Amino acid sequence: QESGARKFKQQHMDSNSRHLPNSNYCNKMMKKRKMTVDACKPVNTFVHESLTDVKAICNQRNIRCKNGQNNCHKSRSSMRVTDCRLTNGSRHPNCKYRTSPAKRQIIVACDKNRVPVHLDA
Ligand code: UM3
């Protein structure tokens, strides 16, 4: 498996948490998924859908990503996600996050193997 795909799963996939997250969800998950090691990653989204459904987004038409590349794709349906945003005044290594569940269409970048490697929005 290519590193981009592995990193996407590590940083963005949490298929098995079906219930609404509690307020500690992001504090625990951002640490567990290694996004607080060198620095506190400021914003990160976890997707609570199956890997099959998230990979299928790569079959949607290509659209422009925020970085100007054209390998992004938008999900047809809304997906269950949780946004983690670093709180003001939070200092490494004590990374503290606000946990915000949401349902929305997501945009992912896919590589040549048609697997997600980045979450664009
Ligand atoms: N990011 C999210 N959710 C958002 C916006 C940004 O997870 O709603 C992440 C994805 C990028 C990073 O990390 O912020 C910079 O845009 P990634 O490339 O590891 O997916």
XYZ file of N, CA and C and ligand atoms in Angstrom:
383
model
N 0.835 -1.205 0.000
C 0.000 0.000 0.000
C 0.869 1.254 0.000
N 0.522 2.218 -0.845
C 1.311 3.441 -0.894
C 1.098 4.270 0.364
N 2.125 5.061 0.692
C 2.109 5.774 1.972
C 0.971 6.792 2.037
N 0.628 7.417 0.909
C -0.450 8.405 0.921
C -1.772 7.794 1.332
N -2.053 6.607 0.820
C -3.306 5.920 1.150
C -3.317 5.477 2.606
N -2.187 4.985 3.072
C -2.097 4.558 4.471
C -2.289 5.752 5.402
N -1.656 6.873 5.055
C -1.772 8.068 5.888
C -3.212 8.600 5.893
N -3.878 8.538 4.737
C -5.281 8.985 4.688
C -6.130 8.177 5.660
N -5.956 6.863 5.634
C -6.754 6.014 6.537
C -6.441 6.329 7.996
N -5.151 6.492 8.282
C -4.745 6.762 9.668
C -5.321 8.094 10.155
N -5.290 9.110 9.277
C -5.666 10.449 9.727
C -7.153 10.752 9.574
N -7.839 10.067 8.656
C -9.203 10.496 8.345
C -10.295 9.435 8.472
N -9.939 8.164 8.606
C -10.993 7.148 8.648
C -11.275 6.686 10.079
N -12.552 6.725 10.462
C -12.986 6.143 11.737
C -14.377 5.553 11.500
N -14.400 4.481 10.728
C -15.657 3.907 10.246
C -16.504 3.334 11.363
N -15.871 2.840 12.403
C -16.626 2.057 13.379
C -17.236 2.851 14.521
N -16.955 4.159 14.574
C -17.612 4.935 15.630
C -18.945 5.428 15.095
N -19.974 4.720 15.436
C -21.312 4.995 14.896
C -22.028 6.083 15.674
N -21.738 6.165 16.962
C -22.491 7.067 17.818
C -21.927 8.469 17.732
N -22.716 9.443 18.145
C -22.216 10.801 18.198
C -21.023 10.839 19.146
N -19.942 11.510 18.738
C -18.751 11.555 19.581
C -18.986 12.401 20.829
N -18.329 12.061 21.917
C -18.399 12.948 23.082
C -17.343 14.033 22.932
N -17.341 14.981 23.873
C -16.500 16.171 23.700
C -15.014 15.850 23.763
N -14.672 14.669 24.270
C -13.264 14.284 24.346
C -12.778 13.545 23.098
N -13.684 13.273 22.157
C -13.345 12.450 20.993
C -12.082 12.953 20.286
N -12.045 14.216 19.949
C -10.896 14.730 19.176
C -9.608 14.729 20.000
N -9.697 15.073 21.270
C -8.490 15.032 22.108
C -7.865 13.649 22.084
N -8.698 12.629 22.173
C -8.188 11.245 22.199
C -7.733 10.786 20.818
N -8.566 11.049 19.809
C -8.273 10.528 18.474
C -7.091 11.229 17.804
N -6.952 12.513 17.999
C -5.831 13.225 17.365
C -4.506 12.708 17.910
N -4.502 12.337 19.192
C -3.292 11.780 19.791
C -3.074 10.345 19.318
N -4.114 9.532 19.398
C -4.026 8.126 19.010
C -3.583 7.959 17.556
N -4.051 8.851 16.683
C -3.723 8.756 15.256
C -2.475 9.565 14.885
N -1.695 9.936 15.912
C -0.350 10.507 15.715
C -0.330 11.884 15.041
N -1.352 12.691 15.319
C -1.351 14.035 14.730
C -0.962 15.111 15.730
N -0.397 14.653 16.869
C 0.060 15.603 17.884
C 1.509 15.317 18.267
N 2.238 14.634 17.392
C 3.586 14.186 17.753
C 4.603 15.329 17.686
N 4.773 15.907 16.482
C 5.754 16.996 16.319
C 5.148 18.349 16.636
N 3.869 18.457 16.321
C 3.118 19.693 16.531
C 1.659 19.283 16.622
N 0.789 20.224 17.019
C -0.642 19.942 17.030
C -1.176 20.241 15.628
N -1.668 19.235 14.896
C -2.291 19.507 13.592
C -3.513 20.391 13.840
N -3.611 21.551 13.163
C -4.647 22.527 13.538
C -6.081 22.086 13.260
N -6.315 21.451 12.101
C -7.667 21.041 11.698
C -7.585 19.647 11.116
N -8.489 18.780 11.513
C -8.534 17.442 10.920
C -9.951 16.879 11.020
N -10.368 16.220 9.949
C -11.711 15.641 9.877
C -11.641 14.122 9.869
N -12.464 13.489 10.702
C -12.627 12.029 10.669
C -13.939 11.700 9.974
N -13.907 10.657 9.132
C -15.078 10.254 8.362
C -15.606 8.945 8.928
N -16.911 8.943 9.247
C -17.525 7.755 9.857
C -18.380 7.009 8.831
N -17.762 6.649 7.732
C -18.417 5.836 6.706
C -17.459 4.707 6.349
N -17.948 3.722 5.592
C -17.081 2.588 5.274
C -15.970 3.016 4.317
N -14.850 2.313 4.384
C -13.742 2.608 3.466
C -14.200 2.412 2.019
N -15.051 1.434 1.787
C -15.593 1.206 0.438
C -16.316 2.449 -0.080
N -17.166 3.029 0.775
C -17.921 4.215 0.354
C -16.999 5.415 0.132
N -15.970 5.539 0.949
C -15.070 6.685 0.805
C -14.181 6.509 -0.439
N -13.715 5.291 -0.679
C -12.938 5.037 -1.902
C -13.764 5.319 -3.156
N -15.068 5.043 -3.078
C -15.940 5.226 -4.249
C -16.028 6.690 -4.677
N -15.691 7.612 -3.772
C -15.699 9.035 -4.134
C -14.708 9.288 -5.272
N -13.663 8.476 -5.344
C -12.650 8.628 -6.402
C -13.233 8.382 -7.791
N -14.403 7.758 -7.874
C -15.047 7.521 -9.168
C -15.904 8.701 -9.627
N -16.098 9.686 -8.758
C -16.823 10.894 -9.176
C -15.914 11.709 -10.104
N -16.523 12.671 -10.798
C -15.729 13.431 -11.777
C -14.642 14.246 -11.078
N -13.571 14.498 -11.823
C -12.459 15.275 -11.288
C -12.851 16.742 -11.129
N -12.431 17.323 -10.025
C -12.580 18.765 -9.818
C -11.257 19.314 -9.295
N -11.156 20.635 -9.316
C -9.907 21.265 -8.891
C -9.783 21.233 -7.368
N -8.606 20.881 -6.893
C -8.317 20.904 -5.457
C -7.871 22.312 -5.055
N -7.822 22.548 -3.752
C -7.378 23.855 -3.254
C -5.958 24.184 -3.704
N -5.129 23.159 -3.931
C -3.743 23.420 -4.340
C -3.600 23.588 -5.853
N -4.732 23.571 -6.578
C -4.682 23.791 -8.022
C -4.604 22.521 -8.848
N -4.281 21.383 -8.226
C -4.291 20.113 -8.967
C -5.729 19.704 -9.266
N -5.886 18.811 -10.232
C -7.240 18.449 -10.663
C -7.653 17.044 -10.252
N -7.049 16.507 -9.215
C -7.350 15.124 -8.806
C -8.278 15.056 -7.601
N -9.139 16.054 -7.437
C -10.106 16.006 -6.344
C -11.472 15.532 -6.844
N -12.284 15.021 -5.899
C -13.585 14.420 -6.206
C -14.494 14.700 -5.015
N -15.770 15.018 -5.314
C -16.739 15.347 -4.259
C -17.727 14.201 -4.092
N -18.015 13.835 -2.848
C -18.949 12.732 -2.606
C -20.344 13.121 -3.084
N -21.074 12.152 -3.617
C -22.439 12.411 -4.073
C -23.355 12.662 -2.892
N -23.174 11.873 -1.843
C -24.066 11.993 -0.688
C -23.346 12.635 0.495
N -24.139 13.086 1.428
C -23.574 13.614 2.670
C -22.984 12.469 3.469
N -21.912 12.755 4.153
C -21.261 11.734 4.970
C -21.191 12.206 6.414
N -21.194 11.234 7.320
C -21.050 11.550 8.743
C -19.574 11.805 9.026
N -19.281 12.978 9.545
C -17.899 13.349 9.831
C -17.809 13.978 11.216
N -16.596 14.051 11.728
C -16.329 14.851 12.922
C -15.136 15.742 12.630
N -15.334 17.040 12.802
C -14.249 18.001 12.619
C -13.560 18.247 13.952
N -12.241 18.232 13.906
C -11.436 18.525 15.092
C -10.673 19.814 14.831
N -10.865 20.785 15.696
C -10.184 22.073 15.516
C -9.451 22.423 16.799
N -8.185 22.753 16.650
C -7.344 23.092 17.801
C -7.908 24.327 18.507
N -7.992 24.286 19.812
C -8.549 25.430 20.545
C -7.491 26.522 20.701
N -7.964 27.751 20.758
C -7.064 28.886 20.992
C -6.326 28.679 22.309
N -5.044 28.942 22.288
C -4.275 28.845 23.517
C -3.777 27.448 23.827
N -4.146 26.484 23.008
C -3.659 25.115 23.197
C -2.196 25.052 22.760
N -1.347 24.486 23.595
C 0.090 24.483 23.309
C 0.644 23.055 23.310
N 1.431 22.743 22.257
C 2.083 21.440 22.172
C 2.935 21.213 23.407
N 2.970 20.042 24.008
C 2.331 18.803 23.558
C 0.893 18.621 24.073
N 0.336 19.642 24.735
C -1.040 19.515 25.252
C -2.037 20.026 24.221
N -2.212 19.246 23.169
C -3.082 19.660 22.080
C -4.537 19.424 22.490
N -5.318 20.507 22.531
C -6.731 20.409 22.929
C -7.607 20.804 21.752
N -8.630 19.993 21.498
C -9.456 20.173 20.300
C -10.927 20.347 20.635
N -11.595 21.147 19.804
C -13.049 21.220 19.813
C -13.579 20.135 18.879
N -14.558 19.371 19.344
C -15.140 18.254 18.594
C -16.476 18.688 17.998
N -16.593 18.656 16.669
C -17.835 19.105 16.012
C -18.339 18.074 15.012
N -19.369 17.302 15.395
C -19.938 16.354 14.448
C -20.727 17.100 13.374
N -20.741 16.537 12.163
C -21.461 17.170 11.056
C -21.824 16.119 10.023
N -22.712 16.499 9.114
C -23.041 15.641 7.960
C -22.927 16.500 6.734
N -22.000 16.159 5.851
C -21.841 16.977 4.645
C -21.128 16.186 3.572
N -21.199 16.723 2.362
C -20.412 16.143 1.276
C -18.949 16.470 1.537
N -18.069 15.511 1.222
C -16.643 15.755 1.432
C -15.913 15.726 0.089
N -14.758 16.356 0.053
C -13.917 16.371 -1.144
C -12.585 15.715 -0.793
N -12.213 14.714 -1.577
C -10.938 14.031 -1.363
C -10.097 14.110 -2.631
N -8.775 14.060 -2.455
C -7.858 13.894 -3.584
C -7.524 12.413 -3.688
N -7.444 11.904 -4.915
C -7.151 10.490 -5.139
C -5.883 10.353 -5.971
N -5.162 9.254 -5.768
C -3.944 9.035 -6.539
C -4.246 8.193 -7.783
N -3.204 7.794 -8.494
C -3.398 7.091 -9.765
C -4.045 5.727 -9.569
N -3.963 5.174 -8.367
C -4.636 3.904 -8.068
C -6.097 4.112 -7.653
N -6.561 5.351 -7.744
C -7.938 5.705 -7.392
C -8.262 5.383 -5.934
N -7.342 5.741 -5.076
C -7.619 5.673 -3.641
C -7.360 7.052 -3.029
N -8.138 7.426 -1.987
C -7.975 8.747 -1.379
C -6.627 8.888 -0.681
N -5.996 10.045 -0.894
C -4.705 10.323 -0.266
C -4.703 11.633 0.512
N -5.803 12.388 0.424
C -5.841 13.703 1.074
C -7.304 14.111 1.203
N -7.619 14.798 2.283
C -8.973 15.330 2.446
C -8.915 16.826 2.175
N -9.614 17.270 1.135
C -9.478 18.675 0.714
C -10.504 19.567 1.399
N -11.667 19.039 1.679
C -12.713 19.831 2.345
C -13.826 18.903 2.815
N -8.424 19.290 6.718
C -9.399 18.455 7.228
N -10.686 18.891 7.230
C -11.056 20.087 6.706
C -10.058 20.918 6.173
C -8.742 20.501 6.195
O -9.099 17.332 7.679
O -12.265 20.406 6.708
C -7.015 18.825 6.761
C -6.670 18.020 5.560
C -5.217 18.336 5.278
C -4.933 19.563 6.112
O -4.452 17.251 5.711
O -6.111 19.885 6.838
C -4.516 20.769 5.281
O -5.538 21.149 4.414
P -4.192 15.916 4.825
O -3.488 16.361 3.580
O -3.365 15.070 5.720
O -5.518 15.289 4.495
